[in-house]
mmCIF file of C-alpha atoms in Angstrom:
data_model
loop_
_atom_site.group_PDB
_atom_site.id
_atom_site.type_symbol
_atom_site.label_atom_id
_atom_site.label_comp_id
_atom_site.label_asym_id
_atom_site.label_seq_id
_atom_site.Cartn_x
_atom_site.Cartn_y
_atom_site.Cartn_z
ATOM 1 C CA MET A 1 0.000 0.000 0.000
ATOM 2 C CA ALA A 2 1.356 3.409 -1.002
ATOM 3 C CA LYS A 3 0.917 6.445 1.209
ATOM 4 C CA SER A 4 1.695 10.074 0.436
ATOM 5 C CA HIS A 5 4.839 11.561 1.952
ATOM 6 C CA TYR A 6 2.611 14.329 3.371
ATOM 7 C CA SER A 7 1.431 11.960 6.085
ATOM 8 C CA HIS A 8 4.076 13.254 8.509
ATOM 9 C CA TRP A 9 2.121 16.528 8.775
ATOM 10 C CA LEU A 10 -0.238 14.835 11.170
ATOM 11 C CA GLY A 11 2.479 15.009 13.807
ATOM 12 C CA ASP A 12 4.252 17.867 15.569
ATOM 13 C CA PHE A 13 4.393 21.368 14.052
ATOM 14 C CA SER A 14 7.095 22.757 16.330
ATOM 15 C CA GLN A 15 9.741 22.657 13.577
ATOM 16 C CA PRO A 16 9.831 25.316 10.829
ATOM 17 C CA ASN A 17 10.427 22.698 8.103
ATOM 18 C CA GLN A 18 7.010 21.196 8.870
ATOM 19 C CA TRP A 19 5.330 24.522 8.148
ATOM 20 C CA ARG A 20 7.483 25.052 5.066
ATOM 21 C CA SER A 21 6.519 21.703 3.571
ATOM 22 C CA LEU A 22 2.840 22.229 4.238
ATOM 23 C CA LEU A 23 2.939 25.763 2.799
ATOM 24 C CA ARG A 24 4.612 24.615 -0.392
ATOM 25 C CA ALA A 25 2.155 21.761 -0.871
ATOM 26 C CA THR A 26 -0.817 24.084 -0.241
ATOM 27 C CA LEU A 27 0.465 26.632 -2.755
ATOM 28 C CA ARG A 28 1.023 23.793 -5.224
ATOM 29 C CA GLU A 29 -2.629 22.794 -4.852
ATOM 30 C CA CYS A 30 -3.623 26.405 -5.554
ATOM 31 C CA THR A 31 -1.972 26.171 -8.978
ATOM 32 C CA TYR A 32 -4.122 23.133 -9.852
ATOM 33 C CA LEU A 33 -7.470 24.854 -9.228
ATOM 34 C CA PRO A 34 -9.615 24.815 -12.396
ATOM 35 C CA ASP A 35 -10.851 28.407 -11.988
ATOM 36 C CA PRO A 36 -8.470 31.309 -12.840
ATOM 37 C CA VAL A 37 -9.910 33.664 -10.213
ATOM 38 C CA ALA A 38 -9.711 30.957 -7.545
ATOM 39 C CA ARG A 39 -6.062 30.240 -8.394
ATOM 40 C CA ASN A 40 -4.990 33.850 -7.865
ATOM 41 C CA TYR A 41 -7.149 34.529 -4.815
ATOM 42 C CA MET A 42 -6.404 31.327 -2.910
ATOM 43 C CA HIS A 43 -2.668 31.760 -3.529
ATOM 44 C CA SER A 44 -2.659 35.248 -1.986
ATOM 45 C CA HIS A 45 -5.081 34.173 0.759
ATOM 46 C CA VAL A 46 -2.903 31.235 1.840
ATOM 47 C CA ILE A 47 0.218 33.409 1.958
ATOM 48 C CA SER A 48 -1.545 36.089 4.008
ATOM 49 C CA ARG A 49 -2.844 33.511 6.484
ATOM 50 C CA TYR A 50 0.605 31.989 6.976
ATOM 51 C CA ARG A 51 2.172 35.410 7.433
ATOM 52 C CA ALA A 52 -0.469 36.273 10.035
ATOM 53 C CA VAL A 53 0.745 33.446 12.308
ATOM 54 C CA SER A 54 4.436 33.551 11.383
ATOM 55 C CA ALA A 55 5.329 35.437 14.574
ATOM 56 C CA ARG A 56 3.716 32.698 16.727
ATOM 57 C CA HIS A 57 5.847 29.771 15.481
ATOM 58 C CA LEU A 58 8.052 29.688 18.576
ATOM 59 C CA LYS A 59 5.151 30.075 21.002
ATOM 60 C CA ALA A 60 3.405 27.098 22.544
ATOM 61 C CA GLY A 61 -0.286 27.189 23.350
ATOM 62 C CA PRO A 62 -3.750 26.964 21.819
ATOM 63 C CA GLN A 63 -2.974 29.564 19.128
ATOM 64 C CA MET A 64 -0.286 27.396 17.593
ATOM 65 C CA SER A 65 -2.452 24.303 17.709
ATOM 66 C CA GLN A 66 -5.384 26.118 16.122
ATOM 67 C CA ALA A 67 -3.185 27.526 13.346
ATOM 68 C CA ALA A 68 -1.814 24.051 12.556
ATOM 69 C CA THR A 69 -5.327 22.610 12.413
ATOM 70 C CA MET A 70 -6.551 25.356 10.072
ATOM 71 C CA ALA A 71 -3.505 24.930 7.827
ATOM 72 C CA LYS A 72 -4.129 21.195 7.449
ATOM 73 C CA HIS A 73 -7.812 21.802 6.773
ATOM 74 C CA ALA A 74 -6.935 24.329 4.058
ATOM 75 C CA TYR A 75 -4.643 21.853 2.340
ATOM 76 C CA SER A 76 -7.254 19.087 2.578
ATOM 77 C CA LEU A 77 -9.930 21.391 1.139
ATOM 78 C CA LEU A 78 -7.822 22.375 -1.861
ATOM 79 C CA ARG A 79 -6.704 18.800 -2.427
ATOM 80 C CA ARG A 80 -10.271 17.462 -2.506
ATOM 81 C CA ALA A 81 -11.404 20.359 -4.705
ATOM 82 C CA ASN A 82 -8.754 19.481 -7.301
ATOM 83 C CA GLU A 83 -9.778 15.822 -7.150
ATOM 84 C CA GLY A 84 -13.288 16.770 -8.311
ATOM 85 C CA TYR A 85 -15.316 16.652 -5.104
ATOM 86 C CA GLN A 86 -18.261 18.995 -5.620
ATOM 87 C CA ARG A 87 -18.680 20.460 -2.131
ATOM 88 C CA PRO A 88 -15.011 21.376 -1.570
ATOM 89 C CA LEU A 89 -14.780 22.848 -5.072
ATOM 90 C CA GLU A 90 -17.923 24.933 -4.592
ATOM 91 C CA LYS A 91 -16.630 26.109 -1.224
ATOM 92 C CA VAL A 92 -13.397 27.296 -2.834
ATOM 93 C CA LEU A 93 -15.346 29.081 -5.587
ATOM 94 C CA LEU A 94 -17.656 30.780 -3.089
ATOM 95 C CA GLN A 95 -14.670 32.059 -1.114
ATOM 96 C CA SER A 96 -12.785 33.197 -4.212
ATOM 97 C CA TYR A 97 -15.721 35.136 -5.672
ATOM 98 C CA GLY A 98 -16.666 36.757 -2.371
ATOM 99 C CA ARG A 99 -19.887 34.890 -1.604
ATOM 100 C CA THR A 100 -18.421 33.782 1.748
ATOM 101 C CA GLY A 101 -15.311 34.418 3.779
ATOM 102 C CA LYS A 102 -12.954 37.369 4.000
ATOM 103 C CA ARG A 103 -13.374 38.591 0.446
ATOM 104 C CA ARG A 104 -17.118 39.060 0.933
ATOM 105 C CA HIS A 105 -16.360 41.614 3.653
ATOM 106 C CA GLU A 106 -13.869 43.365 1.375
ATOM 107 C CA LEU A 107 -16.312 43.584 -1.545
ATOM 108 C CA LEU A 108 -19.091 44.757 0.767
ATOM 109 C CA SER A 109 -16.845 47.462 2.205
ATOM 110 C CA ASP A 110 -15.892 48.622 -1.296
ATOM 111 C CA MET A 111 -19.555 48.800 -2.297
ATOM 112 C CA LEU A 112 -20.478 50.905 0.738
ATOM 113 C CA ASN A 113 -17.492 53.232 0.350
ATOM 114 C CA SER A 114 -18.266 53.849 -3.321
ATOM 115 C CA HIS A 115 -21.702 55.252 -2.396
ATOM 116 C CA LEU A 116 -20.533 57.616 0.344
ATOM 117 C CA PRO A 117 -21.323 61.345 -0.025
ATOM 118 C CA GLN A 118 -18.543 63.320 -1.709
ATOM 119 C CA ASP A 119 -19.192 66.520 0.229
ATOM 120 C CA THR A 120 -17.162 66.752 3.453
ATOM 121 C CA ALA A 121 -19.987 68.166 5.563
ATOM 122 C CA SER A 122 -22.469 65.601 4.247
ATOM 123 C CA LEU A 123 -19.956 62.821 4.856
ATOM 124 C CA LYS A 124 -19.421 63.825 8.496
ATOM 125 C CA GLU A 125 -23.184 64.016 9.062
ATOM 126 C CA TYR A 126 -23.678 60.632 7.411
ATOM 127 C CA LEU A 127 -20.989 58.924 9.506
ATOM 128 C CA ALA A 128 -22.312 60.427 12.740
ATOM 129 C CA GLN A 129 -25.811 59.253 11.886
ATOM 130 C CA MET A 130 -24.601 55.711 11.110
ATOM 131 C CA VAL A 131 -22.834 55.424 14.470
ATOM 132 C CA ASP A 132 -25.666 56.917 16.514
ATOM 133 C CA TYR A 133 -28.580 54.812 15.148
ATOM 134 C CA GLY A 134 -30.992 57.487 16.360
ATOM 135 C CA ASP A 135 -34.567 58.146 15.277
ATOM 136 C CA ALA A 136 -33.373 59.907 12.115
ATOM 137 C CA TRP A 137 -31.203 56.929 11.113
ATOM 138 C CA LYS A 138 -31.844 55.173 7.816
ATOM 139 C CA PRO A 139 -29.855 52.395 6.166
ATOM 140 C CA PRO A 140 -27.897 53.310 3.024
ATOM 141 C CA VAL A 141 -29.956 53.211 -0.140
ATOM 142 C CA ILE A 142 -27.636 50.674 -1.755
ATOM 143 C CA VAL A 143 -28.031 48.316 1.231
ATOM 144 C CA HIS A 144 -31.827 48.597 1.102
ATOM 145 C CA THR A 145 -31.862 47.958 -2.662
ATOM 146 C CA LEU A 146 -29.555 44.933 -2.431
ATOM 147 C CA ALA A 147 -31.522 43.500 0.509
ATOM 148 C CA LEU A 148 -34.735 43.824 -1.518
ATOM 149 C CA ALA A 149 -33.062 42.000 -4.415
ATOM 150 C CA HIS A 150 -32.090 39.173 -2.030
ATOM 151 C CA MET A 151 -35.614 38.814 -0.688
ATOM 152 C CA THR A 152 -37.185 38.647 -4.162
ATOM 153 C CA ASN A 153 -34.732 36.082 -5.541
ATOM 154 C CA PRO A 154 -35.875 32.489 -4.839
ATOM 155 C CA VAL A 155 -32.482 31.040 -5.821
ATOM 156 C CA VAL A 156 -30.668 32.978 -3.086
ATOM 157 C CA THR A 157 -33.230 32.081 -0.434
ATOM 158 C CA ALA A 158 -33.149 28.391 -1.417
ATOM 159 C CA ASN A 159 -29.354 28.008 -1.360
ATOM 160 C CA ARG A 160 -29.021 29.181 2.257
ATOM 161 C CA ILE A 161 -25.412 30.216 1.720
ATOM 162 C CA ARG A 162 -26.014 33.382 3.707
ATOM 163 C CA PRO A 163 -28.635 34.080 6.424
ATOM 164 C CA LEU A 164 -32.099 34.891 5.156
ATOM 165 C CA ILE A 165 -33.263 38.517 5.122
ATOM 166 C CA LYS A 166 -36.802 38.605 6.480
ATOM 167 C CA ARG A 167 -37.305 42.361 7.038
ATOM 168 C CA LEU A 168 -36.390 45.483 5.098
ATOM 169 C CA SER A 169 -36.592 47.699 8.179
ATOM 170 C CA PRO A 170 -35.753 47.315 11.878
ATOM 171 C CA PRO A 171 -38.579 45.554 13.763
ATOM 172 C CA ILE A 172 -39.238 48.257 16.345
ATOM 173 C CA PRO A 173 -42.494 47.633 18.276
ATOM 174 C CA ALA A 174 -44.767 50.531 19.037
ATOM 175 C CA THR A 175 -44.862 49.835 22.776
ATOM 176 C CA ASN A 176 -43.116 47.638 25.308
ATOM 177 C CA ILE A 177 -44.721 44.933 27.465
ATOM 178 C CA TRP A 178 -46.050 47.618 29.840
ATOM 179 C CA GLY A 179 -47.780 49.501 27.028
ATOM 180 C CA LYS A 180 -45.303 52.403 27.064
ATOM 181 C CA GLU A 181 -43.105 53.762 24.322
ATOM 182 C CA LEU A 182 -39.714 52.092 23.893
ATOM 183 C CA CYS A 183 -36.743 53.979 25.266
ATOM 184 C CA HIS A 184 -34.192 55.415 22.831
ATOM 185 C CA SER A 185 -31.422 53.012 23.849
ATOM 186 C CA ARG A 186 -33.660 50.045 23.093
ATOM 187 C CA LYS A 187 -34.482 51.459 19.635
ATOM 188 C CA ARG A 188 -30.824 52.079 18.886
ATOM 189 C CA ASN A 189 -29.920 48.505 19.825
ATOM 190 C CA ILE A 190 -32.649 47.091 17.579
ATOM 191 C CA ARG A 191 -31.497 49.203 14.632
ATOM 192 C CA SER A 192 -27.867 48.248 15.201
ATOM 193 C CA ARG A 193 -28.592 44.512 15.404
ATOM 194 C CA TRP A 194 -30.854 44.602 12.346
ATOM 195 C CA TYR A 195 -28.258 46.485 10.271
ATOM 196 C CA ASN A 196 -25.390 44.175 11.249
ATOM 197 C CA TYR A 197 -27.524 41.104 10.540
ATOM 198 C CA THR A 198 -28.509 42.494 7.131
ATOM 199 C CA LEU A 199 -24.879 43.151 6.227
ATOM 200 C CA SER A 200 -23.960 39.593 7.214
ATOM 201 C CA ALA A 201 -26.602 38.252 4.811
ATOM 202 C CA LEU A 202 -25.725 40.351 1.741
ATOM 203 C CA MET A 203 -23.721 39.021 -1.201
ATOM 204 C CA PRO A 204 -22.147 42.054 -2.895
ATOM 205 C CA PRO A 205 -21.356 42.357 -6.618
ATOM 206 C CA ILE A 206 -17.903 41.530 -7.932
ATOM 207 C CA PRO A 207 -15.621 43.662 -10.138
ATOM 208 C CA GLU A 208 -16.709 43.974 -13.754
ATOM 209 C CA LYS A 209 -13.524 42.345 -15.058
ATOM 210 C CA GLU A 210 -14.119 39.152 -13.072
ATOM 211 C CA LEU A 211 -17.807 39.143 -13.990
ATOM 212 C CA ASN A 212 -17.025 39.370 -17.713
ATOM 213 C CA GLN A 213 -14.493 36.567 -17.347
ATOM 214 C CA LEU A 214 -17.038 34.388 -15.544
ATOM 215 C CA ASP A 215 -19.648 35.026 -18.241
ATOM 216 C CA GLY A 216 -17.058 34.163 -20.877
ATOM 217 C CA LEU A 217 -16.225 30.879 -19.164
ATOM 218 C CA ILE A 218 -19.909 29.961 -19.060
ATOM 219 C CA SER A 219 -20.584 30.871 -22.696
ATOM 220 C CA GLY A 220 -17.301 29.417 -23.972
ATOM 221 C CA THR A 221 -15.910 32.666 -25.385
ATOM 222 C CA VAL A 222 -13.051 32.504 -22.848
ATOM 223 C CA GLN A 223 -10.820 29.509 -23.506
ATOM 224 C CA TRP A 224 -10.424 27.103 -20.588
ATOM 225 C CA LYS A 225 -8.179 24.094 -20.145
ATOM 226 C CA ALA A 226 -7.698 21.853 -17.127
ATOM 227 C CA VAL A 227 -4.344 22.110 -15.344
ATOM 228 C CA LYS A 228 -2.349 18.881 -15.382
ATOM 229 C CA ARG A 229 -1.036 17.683 -12.049
ATOM 230 C CA ARG A 230 2.695 17.231 -11.718
ATOM 231 C CA LYS A 231 4.061 13.989 -10.342
ATOM 232 C CA THR A 232 5.040 13.915 -6.670
ATOM 233 C CA GLY A 233 7.150 11.426 -4.794
ATOM 234 C CA THR A 234 5.480 8.680 -2.765
ATOM 235 C CA THR A 235 6.696 6.531 0.050
ATOM 236 C CA THR A 236 5.881 2.834 0.161
ATOM 237 C CA LEU A 237 5.187 1.463 3.603
ATOM 238 C CA PRO A 238 6.472 -2.008 4.526
ATOM 239 C CA GLU A 239 3.889 -4.705 4.127
ATOM 240 C CA SER A 240 2.766 -6.449 7.300
ATOM 241 C CA ASP A 241 2.312 -10.172 7.745
ATOM 242 C CA PRO A 242 -1.238 -10.930 6.498
ATOM 243 C CA GLY A 243 -1.447 -13.918 8.799
ATOM 244 C CA SER A 244 -1.241 -11.746 11.888
ATOM 245 C CA TRP A 245 -4.150 -9.524 10.804
ATOM 246 C CA GLY A 246 -6.565 -12.108 9.444
ATOM 247 C CA PRO A 247 -8.246 -12.022 6.011
ATOM 248 C CA GLU A 248 -7.886 -8.864 3.929
ATOM 249 C CA LYS A 249 -10.883 -6.545 3.901
ATOM 250 C CA GLU A 250 -12.761 -6.273 0.623
ATOM 251 C CA ALA A 251 -13.394 -2.992 -1.182
ATOM 252 C CA THR A 252 -16.063 -0.764 0.403
ATOM 253 C CA PHE A 253 -17.639 2.614 -0.330
ATOM 254 C CA GLU A 254 -16.075 4.252 2.720
ATOM 255 C CA GLU A 255 -14.058 6.723 0.647
ATOM 256 C CA TYR A 256 -17.252 7.905 -1.076
ATOM 257 C CA ALA A 257 -19.217 8.504 2.133
ATOM 258 C CA ASN A 258 -18.828 12.295 1.788
ATOM 259 C CA GLY A 259 -19.197 12.397 -1.981
ATOM 260 C CA ARG A 260 -17.234 11.036 -4.880
ATOM 261 C CA PRO A 261 -14.617 12.617 -7.114
ATOM 262 C CA HIS A 262 -15.544 13.750 -10.626
ATOM 263 C CA ARG A 263 -13.473 14.279 -13.727
ATOM 264 C CA ILE A 264 -12.982 18.022 -14.069
ATOM 265 C CA THR A 265 -14.236 18.633 -17.597
ATOM 266 C CA PRO A 266 -15.565 21.795 -19.296
ATOM 267 C CA ARG A 267 -19.117 20.557 -18.855
ATOM 268 C CA PHE A 268 -18.548 19.873 -15.155
ATOM 269 C CA MET A 269 -17.083 23.334 -14.608
ATOM 270 C CA ARG A 270 -19.855 25.087 -16.558
ATOM 271 C CA HIS A 271 -22.396 23.695 -14.111
ATOM 272 C CA ARG A 272 -20.326 25.038 -11.198
ATOM 273 C CA TRP A 273 -19.867 28.434 -12.851
ATOM 274 C CA ARG A 274 -23.556 28.707 -13.754
ATOM 275 C CA ARG A 275 -24.550 28.005 -10.169
ATOM 276 C CA LEU A 276 -22.007 30.553 -8.949
ATOM 277 C CA SER A 277 -23.205 33.171 -11.437
ATOM 278 C CA SER A 278 -26.754 32.927 -10.096
ATOM 279 C CA LEU A 279 -25.461 34.127 -6.702
ATOM 280 C CA ILE A 280 -23.783 37.296 -8.025
ATOM 281 C CA PRO A 281 -25.974 40.428 -8.268
ATOM 282 C CA ARG A 282 -25.457 42.615 -11.317
ATOM 283 C CA PRO A 283 -26.009 46.339 -10.675
ATOM 284 C CA TYR A 284 -27.543 48.605 -13.302
ATOM 285 C CA TRP A 285 -28.783 52.167 -13.277
ATOM 286 C CA ASN A 286 -32.536 52.535 -13.800
ATOM 287 C CA PRO A 287 -33.105 55.873 -15.568
ATOM 288 C CA VAL A 288 -36.857 55.768 -14.924
ATOM 289 C CA VAL A 289 -36.590 55.989 -11.134
ATOM 290 C CA ASN A 290 -32.976 57.294 -11.059
ATOM 291 C CA LYS A 291 -31.856 54.513 -8.729
ATOM 292 C CA TRP A 292 -29.570 51.522 -8.711
ATOM 293 C CA ARG A 293 -31.170 48.136 -9.198
ATOM 294 C CA PHE A 294 -29.819 44.563 -9.163
ATOM 295 C CA VAL A 295 -30.575 41.616 -11.440
ATOM 296 C CA TRP A 296 -29.600 37.961 -11.047
ATOM 297 C CA ASP A 297 -28.547 35.311 -13.521
ATOM 298 C CA SER A 298 -30.412 32.028 -13.905
ATOM 299 C CA PRO A 299 -28.788 28.875 -12.441
ATOM 300 C CA LYS A 300 -29.754 26.906 -15.577
ATOM 301 C CA ASP A 301 -29.635 27.523 -19.295
ATOM 302 C CA ILE A 302 -32.921 28.928 -20.577
ATOM 303 C CA PRO A 303 -33.649 27.791 -24.144
ATOM 304 C CA SER A 304 -34.641 30.501 -26.568
ATOM 305 C CA LEU A 305 -38.146 30.143 -28.017
ATOM 306 C CA ALA A 306 -37.680 32.788 -30.701
ATOM 307 C CA ALA A 307 -36.649 32.027 -34.284
ATOM 308 C CA ASP A 308 -35.896 34.142 -37.337
ATOM 309 C CA PHE A 309 -37.880 33.406 -40.506
ATOM 310 C CA ASP A 310 -37.486 34.668 -44.019
ATOM 311 C CA ASN A 311 -40.291 37.095 -44.950
ATOM 312 C CA SER A 312 -40.586 35.544 -48.397
ATOM 313 C CA VAL A 313 -41.668 32.175 -46.964
ATOM 314 C CA ASP A 314 -45.420 31.476 -46.906
ATOM 315 C CA LEU A 315 -45.919 30.430 -43.286
ATOM 316 C CA SER A 316 -49.540 29.333 -43.817
ATOM 317 C CA ALA A 317 -48.550 26.924 -46.576
ATOM 318 C CA LEU A 318 -45.508 25.767 -44.602
ATOM 319 C CA LEU A 319 -47.604 24.961 -41.541
ATOM 320 C CA ASN A 320 -50.449 23.500 -43.676
ATOM 321 C CA LEU A 321 -53.152 25.430 -41.848
ATOM 322 C CA PRO A 322 -56.806 24.183 -41.915
ATOM 323 C CA GLY A 323 -57.899 27.159 -44.005
ATOM 324 C CA GLN A 324 -55.564 26.124 -46.819
ATOM 325 C CA LYS A 325 -56.975 22.557 -46.809
ATOM 326 C CA ALA A 326 -60.563 23.792 -47.111
ATOM 327 C CA LYS A 327 -59.622 26.108 -49.972
ATOM 328 C CA GLY A 328 -57.960 23.272 -51.842
ATOM 329 C CA LYS A 329 -61.012 20.957 -51.483
ATOM 330 C CA SER A 330 -63.448 23.618 -52.750
ATOM 331 C CA SER A 331 -61.315 24.293 -55.825
ATOM 332 C CA ARG A 332 -61.251 20.566 -56.722
ATOM 333 C CA LYS A 333 -65.065 20.287 -56.358
ATOM 334 C CA ALA A 334 -65.594 23.235 -58.651
ATOM 335 C CA ALA A 335 -63.446 21.604 -61.271
#
C-alpha cells in the first residue's frame, strides 16, 4: 500500500520545516485549481494567512495548535477540490468570488465606500448618523436595494449560503410589554442589530472584469483548459504479515461517504460556474426611477423560443393550416 509523503504533517508542528513543507504543498494545490480567479485569490489568501501566524511559530499554546489545524484543513480542502469533489470545489469558488469568507467583507466594504457622499460636511453628518442609530437613522440606499433583491430572488433564499433577510426595516415595536413607548437606547440597539444582521446576509457584486471573465467561461468565449497535475514522490510502507491480521478486507464505499470525485471537464465546470453566477448580483442604473437596481442570472440555461424566418416564406402553406386545406377541397369540387 502506497501512502503520500505528506502523512508526517499529522504530527508535531514545532519545527519550521514542517510549516514550510505544508505551505509549499498548499500553494502547489492552488496552482491546480480549475478556476483562474480561484487560483490567484487562494494563492494570496494562503500566503496572508501563513504570514499572520508567522510570529507565533516559537510560542506554545492553543494559538499554535489552532493555526496548525486550520492549515491542514486548508490543504485538505484544496486537495479534494482538485480531485473533483463537488462540495469542496464549490466552497473554494464561493470564497474566491466573495460569496463567503474574507473577500465578501472586502467587496461589501468597497460597495459601501463607493456610495458615500462626496461633500465633506455631508460625509461627516452621514458617519455620525450611522454610528448613533438614532430616530433619524436610515440604512444606506444601496443596502436597502440589495436587501430587496435578495428577498425577491428564490435562488438565493433556497441556497441558504447566507442568512435569510426577512425584514427590510428594523422591527421596532410601538410599545413595550407595559404599554409604554420604547426607550431610545432600546431602539438604537434594535437598529444596530438589524443592520449588522442584514450586512452579514448580503452578497455584494464583484468587479466587472471578473464578472465578464465568468460570463465568458460559461458561454465558452473565454478559452479554458484543465491544469495537469505534476508527479510527486510517494513513500511505500512495509507490508505487514497478512497472517497476523486475518483475512484482507474487501473494497467498500467508505471513501465515497462524503461524496465522490468527478473528472474536471468543461461541462462539469460550466455547471459550477452557472450556479455561482446565479449568486452574483449585477447592478444597473434605472433611468426611470434614477436609482440603482440589481438583477440575477439564472442557475440553468434557458432555451430561446424565438426564431428568425425569411419574410418571403409562406408560413400558412408551410404549416399547412386548416384554411388552406378547405380552400384546396373547394377548388377541386368546382373543377
